[in-house]
Coordinates of C-alpha atoms in Angstrom, one line a residue:
M447 CA -0.1 0.2 -0.2
P448 CA 1.1 3.5 -1.0
Q449 CA 2.0 6.5 1.8
S450 CA 1.9 8.6 -1.3
F451 CA 1.8 8.8 -4.6
N452 CA 5.8 8.4 -5.5
M453 CA 6.1 4.6 -2.8
P454 CA 5.6 1.7 -5.4
M455 CA 2.2 0.1 -5.0
G456 CA 2.2 -3.3 -3.1
L457 CA -0.7 -4.3 -6.0
S458 CA 0.9 -5.4 -9.3
L459 CA -0.4 -4.9 -12.9
S460 CA -0.9 -8.6 -13.3
D461 CA -3.7 -8.5 -10.7
S462 CA -6.2 -6.5 -13.2
L463 CA -4.6 -6.1 -16.8
P464 CA -4.8 -9.1 -18.3
S465 CA -1.7 -11.5 -19.2
S466 CA -1.6 -11.0 -22.9
V467 CA -0.6 -6.9 -22.9
L468 CA 2.2 -8.1 -20.3
P469 CA 5.5 -8.1 -22.0
A470 CA 8.0 -11.2 -21.8
T471 CA 10.3 -8.8 -21.5
P472 CA 10.1 -4.0 -21.0
Q473 CA 13.3 -3.4 -21.8
N474 CA 13.6 -4.7 -25.4
V475 CA 10.5 -2.2 -25.7
T476 CA 11.4 0.8 -27.6
D477 CA 7.8 2.6 -28.4
G478 CA 4.6 2.8 -26.9
P479 CA 3.2 2.6 -23.2
T480 CA 6.0 -0.6 -21.3
F481 CA 5.6 -2.1 -18.3
I482 CA 8.5 -1.6 -15.4
T483 CA 9.7 -4.1 -12.3
E484 CA 10.0 -2.3 -9.2
E485 CA 11.1 -4.9 -6.3
N486 CA 8.5 -6.8 -7.4
V487 CA 5.2 -3.8 -8.3
M488 CA 4.9 -3.3 -11.8
H489 CA 4.3 0.1 -12.9
L490 CA 2.3 1.3 -16.2
S491 CA 5.1 4.2 -18.6
L492 CA 4.5 5.7 -21.6
N493 CA 9.2 5.4 -21.7
H494 CA 11.6 3.5 -20.1
D495 CA 11.7 7.1 -17.6
L496 CA 10.5 6.1 -14.1
N497 CA 9.6 9.8 -14.2
K498 CA 6.4 9.2 -16.6
C499 CA 4.7 6.2 -14.5
W500 CA 2.6 5.5 -12.0
P501 CA 0.9 3.4 -9.9
I502 CA -3.1 1.3 -9.9
R503 CA -4.2 1.9 -6.5
P504 CA -6.8 -1.2 -6.6
T505 CA -10.1 -1.0 -4.8
L506 CA -12.0 -3.0 -1.9
R507 CA -15.2 -4.3 -3.3
N508 CA -18.5 -4.7 -0.6
E509 CA -20.9 -6.6 -2.1
L510 CA -24.9 -5.0 0.4
D511 CA -27.3 -7.0 -1.9
T512 CA -28.1 -8.0 -6.0
F513 CA -26.3 -4.9 -7.6
S514 CA -26.0 -2.5 -4.5
V515 CA -21.5 -3.1 -4.7
H516 CA -19.7 -0.1 -3.6
F517 CA -16.3 -0.1 -3.5
Y518 CA -13.8 2.0 -1.7
I519 CA -10.8 3.4 -2.0
F520 CA -7.6 3.1 0.1
F521 CA -6.7 6.0 2.1
G522 CA -9.9 7.9 0.9
P523 CA -12.4 8.7 0.3
N524 CA -10.5 11.9 0.1
I525 CA -7.9 12.1 -3.1
S526 CA -4.5 14.2 -3.7
I527 CA -4.0 15.2 -7.0
P528 CA 0.1 15.5 -7.7
P529 CA 0.8 18.8 -10.5
D530 CA 2.6 16.0 -12.6
R531 CA 1.0 12.6 -12.7
A532 CA -1.9 11.0 -12.9
A533 CA -3.3 9.0 -10.3
V534 CA -5.4 5.5 -11.7
F535 CA -8.2 3.7 -9.4
A536 CA -9.3 -0.2 -10.8
I537 CA -12.5 -0.5 -10.8
N538 CA -13.0 -5.1 -11.4
L539 CA -16.5 -5.8 -11.8
M540 CA -18.2 -9.7 -12.1
P541 CA -19.2 -11.0 -14.5
V542 CA -23.4 -11.6 -14.5
L543 CA -22.8 -10.3 -10.4
D544 CA -22.7 -6.8 -11.7
S545 CA -24.0 -6.0 -16.2
G546 CA -28.0 -6.0 -14.5
G547 CA -27.4 -2.9 -12.4
V548 CA -25.9 1.4 -12.5
L549 CA -22.5 2.5 -12.2
N550 CA -22.2 5.8 -10.1
L551 CA -19.0 6.8 -10.1
E552 CA -19.4 10.4 -7.4
L553 CA -16.0 13.7 -8.2
K554 CA -16.2 16.7 -5.6
L555 CA -13.4 19.3 -5.6
N556 CA -11.9 21.0 -2.7
L557 CA -12.2 24.2 -3.4
S558 CA -9.6 24.8 -1.0
S559 CA -7.1 22.6 -2.0
L560 CA -6.9 24.8 -4.9
K561 CA -4.7 28.1 -3.8
G562 CA -6.7 30.2 -5.8
E563 CA -6.1 28.7 -9.6
N564 CA -7.4 27.6 -12.1
V565 CA -7.8 23.9 -12.1
T566 CA -9.8 21.3 -13.7
V567 CA -9.5 18.1 -13.7
V568 CA -10.1 15.5 -15.1
G569 CA -11.7 11.7 -15.0
C570 CA -11.6 9.8 -17.9
L571 CA -13.2 6.5 -17.3
N572 CA -12.0 3.7 -19.8
H573 CA -12.7 0.0 -19.2
G574 CA -9.9 -2.1 -20.0
M575 CA -6.3 -0.5 -20.7
P576 CA -6.4 2.8 -18.2
L577 CA -5.5 6.6 -20.2
T578 CA -2.0 6.6 -20.7
S579 CA -1.3 10.2 -22.6
M580 CA -3.8 13.4 -22.8
D581 CA -4.2 15.7 -25.2
N582 CA -3.6 19.0 -23.3
S583 CA -5.3 20.8 -25.6
S584 CA -9.2 19.8 -25.0
V585 CA -10.3 17.5 -22.8
N586 CA -11.1 13.5 -25.0
C587 CA -10.7 11.0 -22.8
A588 CA -10.6 8.8 -25.9
S589 CA -8.2 6.3 -26.7
E590 CA -7.6 3.3 -29.3
S591 CA -9.6 0.9 -28.0
S592 CA -12.9 2.4 -26.3
A593 CA -13.9 6.1 -26.4
G594 CA -14.1 6.3 -22.8
F595 CA -16.4 9.0 -20.0
V596 CA -15.4 12.2 -19.1
L597 CA -16.2 13.9 -15.4
T598 CA -14.6 17.5 -15.2
V599 CA -14.5 19.2 -12.6
N600 CA -12.8 23.8 -11.5
S601 CA -14.6 25.5 -9.6
S602 CA -17.2 26.7 -11.0
T603 CA -18.5 23.1 -11.0
N604 CA -17.3 21.2 -8.0
V605 CA -19.1 18.5 -8.3
T606 CA -19.9 15.1 -10.9
K607 CA -21.4 12.7 -11.2
L608 CA -22.0 9.4 -13.9
R609 CA -24.2 7.0 -14.4
I610 CA -23.4 3.3 -16.7
P611 CA -26.4 1.1 -16.9
Y612 CA -25.4 -2.2 -17.3
P613 CA -21.8 -1.5 -17.8
Q614 CA -19.6 -3.9 -19.1
T615 CA -18.1 -6.6 -17.1
G616 CA -13.9 -6.6 -16.4
T617 CA -11.4 -4.3 -15.5
W618 CA -12.8 -0.4 -15.4
Y619 CA -10.1 2.3 -14.7
L620 CA -10.5 6.3 -13.6
S621 CA -7.4 8.8 -14.6
L622 CA -7.5 11.7 -13.3
H623 CA -5.9 14.9 -14.2
S624 CA -5.0 18.1 -12.7
L625 CA -4.8 20.4 -14.9
C626 CA -4.0 24.0 -14.8
A627 CA -6.8 26.5 -17.8
T628 CA -3.9 28.5 -20.3
G629 CA -5.0 30.3 -23.4
H630 CA -5.0 27.7 -25.2
G631 CA -5.8 25.2 -23.9
F632 CA -4.9 23.4 -20.2
G633 CA -1.4 23.0 -19.8
V634 CA 0.7 21.0 -16.5
C635 CA 0.0 22.7 -13.1
T636 CA 2.9 24.5 -11.3
N637 CA 3.2 24.1 -7.7
V638 CA -0.9 22.4 -7.0
T639 CA -1.6 19.4 -5.4
A640 CA -5.8 18.9 -5.7
E641 CA -8.1 16.8 -3.6
V642 CA -11.0 15.5 -4.5
Y643 CA -13.7 13.4 -3.7
L644 CA -14.3 10.7 -5.0
R645 CA -17.2 7.6 -4.2
S646 CA -18.0 4.2 -6.8
Y647 CA -20.6 2.7 -6.6
L648 CA -22.9 -0.1 -7.8
T649 CA -27.3 0.1 -8.0
P650 CA -29.3 -1.5 -9.0
C651 CA -31.5 2.0 -10.5
I652 CA -30.7 5.6 -11.3
N653 CA -31.6 7.1 -7.5
D654 CA -34.1 4.0 -6.6
C655 CA -36.6 5.8 -10.0
G656 CA -37.3 8.3 -7.1
T657 CA -41.2 9.5 -6.9
Y658 CA -42.0 8.1 -10.1
G659 CA -40.9 5.5 -10.6
Q660 CA -40.3 1.5 -9.4
C661 CA -37.1 0.0 -9.2
K662 CA -37.7 -3.9 -10.3
L663 CA -35.3 -6.8 -10.6
L664 CA -36.1 -8.4 -13.9
R665 CA -35.4 -11.6 -16.2
T666 CA -35.2 -12.5 -19.2
N667 CA -33.3 -15.3 -20.9
N668 CA -31.9 -16.3 -17.6
F669 CA -30.2 -13.0 -17.2
L670 CA -30.8 -10.6 -14.1
Y671 CA -31.1 -7.0 -14.3
A672 CA -33.1 -4.3 -12.6
A673 CA -34.8 -1.5 -14.2
C674 CA -37.8 1.2 -13.3
E675 CA -41.1 1.1 -14.0
C676 CA -42.2 4.2 -14.7
K677 CA -46.0 6.3 -13.5
A678 CA -48.4 8.8 -13.8
G679 CA -47.1 9.6 -17.0
W680 CA -42.5 9.7 -15.9
D681 CA -40.5 7.8 -18.9
G682 CA -36.9 8.1 -18.9
W683 CA -33.9 5.6 -17.1
G684 CA -33.8 7.2 -13.7
C685 CA -38.0 7.6 -14.4
T686 CA -37.0 11.7 -14.6
D687 CA -38.5 13.4 -18.0
N688 CA -41.7 14.2 -17.5
S689 CA -42.1 15.8 -21.0
A690 CA -46.1 13.1 -20.8
A691 CA -45.7 13.4 -16.4
Y692 CA -49.5 13.8 -15.6
S693 CA -50.2 17.3 -13.5
Y694 CA -51.3 17.4 -10.4
G695 CA -55.1 18.8 -10.8
F696 CA -55.5 16.0 -12.6
Q697 CA -53.4 12.9 -10.1
L698 CA -55.7 14.9 -7.7
L699 CA -58.9 14.3 -9.8
S700 CA -58.2 10.4 -10.7
T701 CA -57.6 10.5 -6.7
L702 CA -60.9 12.0 -5.7
L703 CA -62.7 9.3 -8.6
L704 CA -60.8 6.1 -7.9
C705 CA -62.6 6.7 -4.0
L706 CA -65.1 9.2 -3.7
S707 CA -67.3 6.4 -6.8
N708 CA -66.9 4.0 -3.7
L709 CA -69.7 6.0 -2.0
M710 CA -72.2 4.5 -5.0
F711 CA -72.4 1.5 -2.0
V712 CA -74.1 3.4 0.5
P713 CA -76.8 2.7 -1.1
P714 CA -76.9 -1.3 -1.3
V715 CA -75.7 -1.1 2.0
A716 CA -79.1 0.6 3.7
I717 CA -81.0 -1.3 1.3
A718 CA -79.2 -4.2 2.9
I719 CA -80.2 -3.4 6.6
R720 CA -83.8 -2.1 5.5
N721 CA -84.7 -6.1 5.1
H722 CA -82.2 -7.8 8.0
Y723 CA -79.1 -8.5 5.5
L724 CA -76.7 -8.1 8.0
L725 CA -74.1 -10.2 7.6
E726 CA -74.2 -9.1 3.3
A727 CA -74.7 -4.7 4.8
S728 CA -70.9 -5.4 7.0
V729 CA -69.4 -7.5 4.0
Y730 CA -70.4 -4.2 2.3
I731 CA -68.9 -1.8 4.6
F732 CA -66.3 -3.8 4.5
T733 CA -65.5 -3.3 0.8
M734 CA -66.5 0.2 0.4
F735 CA -63.6 1.0 3.5
F736 CA -61.1 -0.8 2.1
S737 CA -61.3 0.6 -1.6
T738 CA -61.4 3.9 -0.3
F739 CA -57.8 3.7 0.5
Y740 CA -56.8 1.3 -1.5
H741 CA -57.1 3.1 -4.5
A742 CA -55.8 6.4 -1.6
C743 CA -51.9 4.6 -1.9
D744 CA -52.9 3.5 -4.9
Q745 CA -51.8 6.5 -7.0
P746 CA -48.6 7.2 -8.6
G747 CA -48.3 10.3 -7.9
I748 CA -47.4 12.1 -5.2
V749 CA -52.0 12.5 -4.1
V750 CA -51.2 9.1 -2.2
F751 CA -52.6 8.9 1.3
C752 CA -51.7 4.9 3.2
I753 CA -53.7 4.1 6.1
M754 CA -51.4 0.6 6.6
E755 CA -49.1 -1.6 4.3
Y756 CA -49.6 -1.1 0.3
D757 CA -49.8 -5.1 0.6
V758 CA -52.1 -4.7 3.2
L759 CA -54.9 -2.7 1.6
Q760 CA -54.5 -4.8 -1.7
F761 CA -55.2 -8.0 0.1
C762 CA -57.9 -6.4 1.6
D763 CA -60.0 -4.5 -1.1
F764 CA -59.6 -7.8 -3.8
L765 CA -61.5 -9.6 -0.8
G766 CA -64.2 -7.4 0.2
S767 CA -64.9 -6.7 -3.5
L768 CA -64.4 -10.8 -5.0
M769 CA -67.0 -11.4 -1.1
S770 CA -69.8 -9.5 -2.4
V771 CA -70.8 -11.0 -5.6
W772 CA -70.5 -14.2 -3.8
V773 CA -72.3 -13.4 -0.7
T774 CA -75.5 -11.3 -3.1
V775 CA -75.6 -14.3 -5.5
I776 CA -75.8 -16.2 -1.9
A777 CA -78.8 -14.1 -1.0
M778 CA -80.7 -14.2 -3.8
A779 CA -80.3 -18.1 -3.8
R780 CA -82.9 -18.3 -0.8
L781 CA -81.5 -21.2 0.8
K782 CA -81.9 -22.1 4.5
S783 CA -80.0 -20.4 6.9
I784 CA -77.6 -23.1 7.9
I785 CA -76.2 -23.3 4.3
K786 CA -75.5 -20.2 3.5
Q787 CA -73.2 -19.2 6.6
V788 CA -71.8 -22.3 5.3
L789 CA -71.1 -21.0 1.7
Y790 CA -70.1 -18.0 3.4
L791 CA -67.5 -18.7 5.7
L792 CA -65.9 -21.9 2.5
G793 CA -66.8 -18.7 0.4
A794 CA -64.5 -16.5 2.3
M795 CA -61.4 -19.5 2.7
L796 CA -61.4 -20.0 -1.1
L797 CA -61.4 -16.5 -2.3
S798 CA -58.0 -15.4 0.3
M799 CA -56.5 -19.1 -1.3
A800 CA -57.4 -17.7 -4.9
L801 CA -55.9 -14.3 -3.6
Q802 CA -52.9 -15.6 -2.4
L803 CA -52.1 -17.6 -5.6
D804 CA -53.0 -14.3 -8.4
R805 CA -53.8 -11.6 -7.0
H806 CA -54.8 -10.4 -10.6
G807 CA -56.3 -13.0 -12.6
L808 CA -59.2 -12.3 -13.9
W809 CA -61.3 -16.1 -12.6
N810 CA -60.7 -15.3 -9.6
L811 CA -63.8 -12.6 -10.6
L812 CA -65.2 -15.2 -12.2
G813 CA -64.7 -18.6 -11.1
P814 CA -66.7 -17.5 -8.1
S815 CA -68.7 -15.4 -10.0
L816 CA -70.4 -18.2 -11.9
F817 CA -69.6 -21.2 -9.0
A818 CA -72.8 -19.5 -7.0
L819 CA -73.9 -17.7 -10.4
G820 CA -74.7 -22.6 -9.9
I821 CA -75.3 -22.7 -6.7
M822 CA -79.1 -20.3 -6.9
A823 CA -79.2 -21.6 -10.3
V824 CA -79.8 -24.8 -8.2
A825 CA -82.4 -23.4 -5.3
W826 CA -84.4 -21.7 -8.6
T827 CA -85.1 -24.6 -10.5
V828 CA -85.3 -27.1 -6.7
R829 CA -88.0 -24.4 -6.0
T830 CA -89.5 -24.2 -9.1
I831 CA -90.0 -27.7 -8.8
R832 CA -91.4 -27.8 -5.8
R833 CA -94.2 -25.0 -6.4
R834 CA -95.4 -25.5 -10.1
R835 CA -94.2 -22.2 -11.3
C836 CA -91.4 -20.1 -12.0
Y837 CA -89.5 -18.5 -9.1
P838 CA -88.8 -15.4 -8.3
P839 CA -93.1 -15.9 -8.7
T840 CA -94.1 -12.1 -10.1
W841 CA -93.0 -10.4 -12.8
K842 CA -91.9 -6.9 -11.7
R843 CA -88.9 -9.1 -10.0
W844 CA -87.6 -10.4 -12.9
V845 CA -88.7 -6.4 -15.0
F846 CA -87.9 -3.9 -12.4
Y847 CA -84.7 -5.9 -11.0
L848 CA -83.2 -9.5 -11.7
F849 CA -83.0 -8.0 -15.7
P850 CA -81.3 -4.6 -14.6
G851 CA -78.7 -5.7 -12.4
S852 CA -78.3 -8.6 -14.4
M853 CA -77.6 -6.5 -17.6
I854 CA -75.2 -4.0 -14.9
A855 CA -73.2 -6.6 -13.4
T856 CA -72.0 -8.3 -16.6
S857 CA -71.3 -4.3 -18.2
A858 CA -69.3 -4.0 -15.0
V859 CA -67.4 -7.3 -16.0
A860 CA -66.7 -6.9 -19.6
L861 CA -65.2 -3.6 -18.5
Y862 CA -63.3 -5.2 -16.7
A863 CA -62.2 -8.1 -18.7
F864 CA -62.0 -5.9 -22.0
V865 CA -61.9 -2.7 -21.5
E866 CA -59.8 -1.2 -19.0
T867 CA -56.3 -0.6 -19.1
E868 CA -53.3 1.3 -18.1
E869 CA -54.3 4.8 -19.7
N870 CA -57.4 4.1 -18.8
Y871 CA -57.7 3.2 -15.7
F872 CA -58.4 6.3 -13.4
Y873 CA -62.2 7.0 -14.5
I874 CA -62.5 3.5 -16.6
H875 CA -62.4 1.6 -12.7
S876 CA -63.9 3.6 -11.2
I877 CA -67.2 3.4 -13.2
W878 CA -66.4 -0.7 -12.2
H879 CA -66.4 0.5 -8.7
M880 CA -70.4 2.4 -9.3
L881 CA -71.9 -0.3 -11.8
I882 CA -70.6 -2.6 -9.0
A883 CA -72.4 -1.4 -6.4
G884 CA -75.0 0.0 -8.4
S885 CA -75.6 -3.9 -9.7
V886 CA -75.8 -5.1 -5.5
G887 CA -78.7 -2.7 -5.5
F888 CA -80.8 -4.2 -8.4
L889 CA -80.3 -8.2 -7.6
L890 CA -80.6 -8.5 -3.1
P891 CA -83.8 -10.1 -2.2
P892 CA -86.1 -8.2 -0.7
R893 CA -87.3 -9.8 3.3
A894 CA -88.3 -12.8 3.4
K895 CA -92.0 -12.9 4.5
P896 CA -92.5 -14.4 7.3
D897 CA -95.4 -18.2 7.5
D898 CA -98.6 -17.1 8.3
K899 CA -99.9 -21.0 9.2
V900 CA -99.7 -22.2 12.1
T901 CA -98.6 -25.4 12.3
P902 CA -100.3 -28.6 14.7
I903 CA -97.7 -28.2 17.0
Q904 CA -97.6 -24.7 17.2
R905 CA -101.6 -24.3 18.0
R906 CA -101.0 -26.7 20.8
R907 CA -98.4 -25.2 22.5
G908 CA -100.4 -22.6 23.4
C909 CA -98.6 -20.1 25.8
G910 CA -97.8 -21.8 28.0
Y911 CA -100.8 -22.0 30.6
Q912 CA -104.3 -23.2 31.2
L913 CA -107.2 -21.2 33.6
C914 CA -110.3 -23.7 34.2
V915 CA -112.9 -22.5 35.4
N916 CA -116.5 -24.4 37.4
E917 CA -118.9 -22.8 35.6
H918 CA -121.5 -24.3 38.2
E919 CA -119.3 -22.7 41.4
E920 CA -119.6 -19.6 39.8
M921 CA -123.4 -19.8 39.6
G922 CA -123.9 -20.9 43.9
L923 CA -123.8 -24.4 43.0
V924 CA -122.1 -26.2 45.7
D925 CA -123.2 -29.8 45.2
P926 CA -121.4 -31.8 42.8
A927 CA -123.0 -35.2 42.9
I928 CA -126.0 -34.1 42.0
V929 CA -125.2 -32.3 38.7
S930 CA -121.9 -32.7 36.6
I931 CA -119.9 -30.4 35.7
N932 CA -118.8 -29.2 32.5
S933 CA -115.5 -26.7 32.8
I934 CA -114.7 -23.6 31.0
C935 CA -111.5 -23.8 29.9
T936 CA -109.6 -20.2 28.2
S937 CA -105.9 -20.2 28.3

């Protein structure tokens, strides 16, 4: 490890450069870059002059997570750059492990180290080989093998950042040069040692995709990589392009539309309570509550309000929507109370399992709906055969309730399955809320009428006691042996 730039490195170039470029006898080479051995340490030199060579400083790799790696510099992160030589750093990217993220470099110039001089620090990032020379007339990091990437900091702009999505694996070399401005471009500085702060690291996405995006790990043909999924019309590598972004007013309108459309469940709740369907009313209230707060938390922009974790809200919203359909159709079947309760509990457990497997599957909605409709059809058919007339018996029930409710529910399912997209989600899904709630208000059956027929068992029971009055005793006849006694019993 070097204590300064004038001392040998502890890492030889054979550890950081391909062995094919290392000459066997560097003393016989007269042109181009050569490798000079000094106490078993390799240095890169433009010629045989030892004053023209510099060591390559390694970086320490610290893996934190998938595509999350920090490269620490020994005796860093503050680096001193002498005026007469470059500081070179090697960053090694592993195959597969590092190619799916973003390589980030940050360079910050310490202005107090310039001592009033007009110094520009130029960083050249090249792959495979470090930049061995630089044209003082212009800032150019091009080499024979690659174009390279340029980072510049000076007294006016002392901070710069470089991001490379999906970098090529292998060794990257960062060469830092300090140059002073002259009338003809840049020249070598004298007696000025610039100090910079260097930070290099890998991240899955740029700035974690910002406010309007979500960083996701994707896999294509066994290749794992990270990418930003932008929302609210934003675009770009890090979701920073707002050329087609939604305005704040549009975001507020879409949030209010999705949340307030759930108020259409208020009439079905009132109808259910009036008709003594208390369990069904509780399901509708549950659906209305969690759907409202789920859509308030699901917005892609800045108009977001979450009362609990997003995953919990989403599960409760989906479960409430499916249970609303389930309990409504089962209530229409007019089953016995014990059978209805068993079906309610069974439906809740099966729907919870289905949502854990796939929450966005279309069959999660169609499957329970078709199964419940099958139960209702069987119940209605049995009741029709027993009564020998169609059930429901009144044509008004068919024309004014069942037919419009069925049309509204069918339209809602068609919109959800074939029309709804990410672009029209705000208003199509709001219409879905209103149609489903409206269909429930039409399809929920009326209160069951009490049966007026009195069974023989009920007639025999009476009110629980009888009062027997002896008619002759009331008339003053005290001799029961003479006359017969007729007892009048009243209950």
